[in-house]
């Protein structure tokens, strides 16, 4: 999959759903890397609102009209991130930081990944200031409470959130 003449990184996450903060980080990451693999984690410890396939589709659609879309690969993985990195031949993980609490968690994960595979490095980028408070959990919580999240997530994600919430309310 990986062309040895190009620089790749893996940007892993649950992306449940993808936010404009994620989009900003991906676009800025493409200033450093030729290609970014946006890897949706199938984390069995979490109860996601969207399936892995729905999340992958929303990421792809979020970049559909973006000229950078040909440099973004959307994929998913189960298990350890370091195993996924090895399987793709990629040695750099891209992570975003919003606050000190992010740093503590990311610091732990980085050192665990380094313990598991010394060839894998993590690069951190600060989230853009306008997205500092945005994360998927807050977006879902706000949307479930009836708040408008337009402008915080791509338009397609806003639509899909509204559809999902209607579906949840019908079942409940």
PDB file of N, CA, C and O in Angstrom, residues 96-108 124 126-127 132:
ATOM      1  N   UNK A  96      -3.657  14.706  17.906  1.00  0.00           N
ATOM      2  CA  UNK A  96      -3.983  16.085  18.232  1.00  0.00           C
ATOM      3  C   UNK A  96      -4.061  16.269  19.731  1.00  0.00           C
ATOM      4  O   UNK A  96      -4.436  15.349  20.461  1.00  0.00           O
ATOM      5  N   UNK A  97      -3.693  17.460  20.172  1.00  0.00           N
ATOM      6  CA  UNK A  97      -3.773  17.802  21.595  1.00  0.00           C
ATOM      7  C   UNK A  97      -4.649  19.031  21.761  1.00  0.00           C
ATOM      8  O   UNK A  97      -4.479  20.025  21.067  1.00  0.00           O
ATOM      9  N   UNK A  98      -5.578  18.960  22.726  1.00  0.00           N
ATOM     10  CA  UNK A  98      -6.427  20.107  23.041  1.00  0.00           C
ATOM     11  C   UNK A  98      -6.061  20.700  24.393  1.00  0.00           C
ATOM     12  O   UNK A  98      -5.985  21.893  24.538  1.00  0.00           O
ATOM     13  N   UNK A  99      -5.904  19.873  25.389  1.00  0.00           N
ATOM     14  CA  UNK A  99      -5.705  20.376  26.757  1.00  0.00           C
ATOM     15  C   UNK A  99      -4.715  19.482  27.495  1.00  0.00           C
ATOM     16  O   UNK A  99      -4.291  18.457  26.976  1.00  0.00           O
ATOM     17  N   UNK A 100      -4.400  19.886  28.711  1.00  0.00           N
ATOM     18  CA  UNK A 100      -3.435  19.096  29.480  1.00  0.00           C
ATOM     19  C   UNK A 100      -3.938  17.686  29.729  1.00  0.00           C
ATOM     20  O   UNK A 100      -3.148  16.751  29.772  1.00  0.00           O
ATOM     21  N   UNK A 101      -5.242  17.507  29.867  1.00  0.00           N
ATOM     22  CA  UNK A 101      -5.773  16.152  30.067  1.00  0.00           C
ATOM     23  C   UNK A 101      -5.508  15.290  28.834  1.00  0.00           C
ATOM     24  O   UNK A 101      -5.219  14.099  28.961  1.00  0.00           O
ATOM     25  N   UNK A 102      -5.585  15.871  27.644  1.00  0.00           N
ATOM     26  CA  UNK A 102      -5.216  15.145  26.426  1.00  0.00           C
ATOM     27  C   UNK A 102      -3.763  14.719  26.492  1.00  0.00           C
ATOM     28  O   UNK A 102      -3.409  13.603  26.152  1.00  0.00           O
ATOM     29  N   UNK A 103      -2.904  15.639  26.945  1.00  0.00           N
ATOM     30  CA  UNK A 103      -1.479  15.349  26.974  1.00  0.00           C
ATOM     31  C   UNK A 103      -1.182  14.154  27.873  1.00  0.00           C
ATOM     32  O   UNK A 103      -0.413  13.275  27.496  1.00  0.00           O
ATOM     33  N   UNK A 104      -1.780  14.101  29.042  1.00  0.00           N
ATOM     34  CA  UNK A 104      -1.521  12.996  29.965  1.00  0.00           C
ATOM     35  C   UNK A 104      -1.903  11.656  29.338  1.00  0.00           C
ATOM     36  O   UNK A 104      -1.141  10.699  29.401  1.00  0.00           O
ATOM     37  N   UNK A 105      -3.087  11.599  28.743  1.00  0.00           N
ATOM     38  CA  UNK A 105      -3.531  10.370  28.092  1.00  0.00           C
ATOM     39  C   UNK A 105      -2.610  10.025  26.914  1.00  0.00           C
ATOM     40  O   UNK A 105      -2.162   8.882  26.785  1.00  0.00           O
ATOM     41  N   UNK A 106      -2.341  10.992  26.059  1.00  0.00           N
ATOM     42  CA  UNK A 106      -1.508  10.752  24.880  1.00  0.00           C
ATOM     43  C   UNK A 106      -0.079  10.374  25.266  1.00  0.00           C
ATOM     44  O   UNK A 106       0.547   9.547  24.611  1.00  0.00           O
ATOM     45  N   UNK A 107       0.436  10.967  26.326  1.00  0.00           N
ATOM     46  CA  UNK A 107       1.762  10.648  26.838  1.00  0.00           C
ATOM     47  C   UNK A 107       1.839   9.170  27.217  1.00  0.00           C
ATOM     48  O   UNK A 107       2.771   8.457  26.836  1.00  0.00           O
ATOM     49  N   UNK A 108       0.822   8.692  27.943  1.00  0.00           N
ATOM     50  CA  UNK A 108       0.765   7.276  28.333  1.00  0.00           C
ATOM     51  C   UNK A 108       0.695   6.370  27.104  1.00  0.00           C
ATOM     52  O   UNK A 108       1.411   5.364  27.021  1.00  0.00           O
ATOM     53  N   UNK A 124       2.762  15.109  17.739  1.00  0.00           N
ATOM     54  CA  UNK A 124       1.603  15.807  18.279  1.00  0.00           C
ATOM     55  C   UNK A 124       1.457  17.162  17.613  1.00  0.00           C
ATOM     56  O   UNK A 124       2.439  17.854  17.389  1.00  0.00           O
ATOM     57  N   UNK A 126      -1.036  20.689  18.017  1.00  0.00           N
ATOM     58  CA  UNK A 126      -2.072  21.369  18.794  1.00  0.00           C
ATOM     59  C   UNK A 126      -3.294  21.568  17.903  1.00  0.00           C
ATOM     60  O   UNK A 126      -3.167  21.914  16.725  1.00  0.00           O
ATOM     61  N   UNK A 127      -4.432  21.345  18.481  1.00  0.00           N
ATOM     62  CA  UNK A 127      -5.679  21.594  17.778  1.00  0.00           C
ATOM     63  C   UNK A 127      -5.792  23.091  17.507  1.00  0.00           C
ATOM     64  O   UNK A 127      -5.361  23.901  18.325  1.00  0.00           O
ATOM     65  N   UNK A 132     -10.624  24.097  19.941  1.00  0.00           N
ATOM     66  CA  UNK A 132     -10.031  23.645  21.189  1.00  0.00           C
ATOM     67  C   UNK A 132     -11.034  22.934  22.098  1.00  0.00           C
ATOM     68  O   UNK A 132     -10.687  22.005  22.815  1.00  0.00           O
TER      69      UNK A 132
END
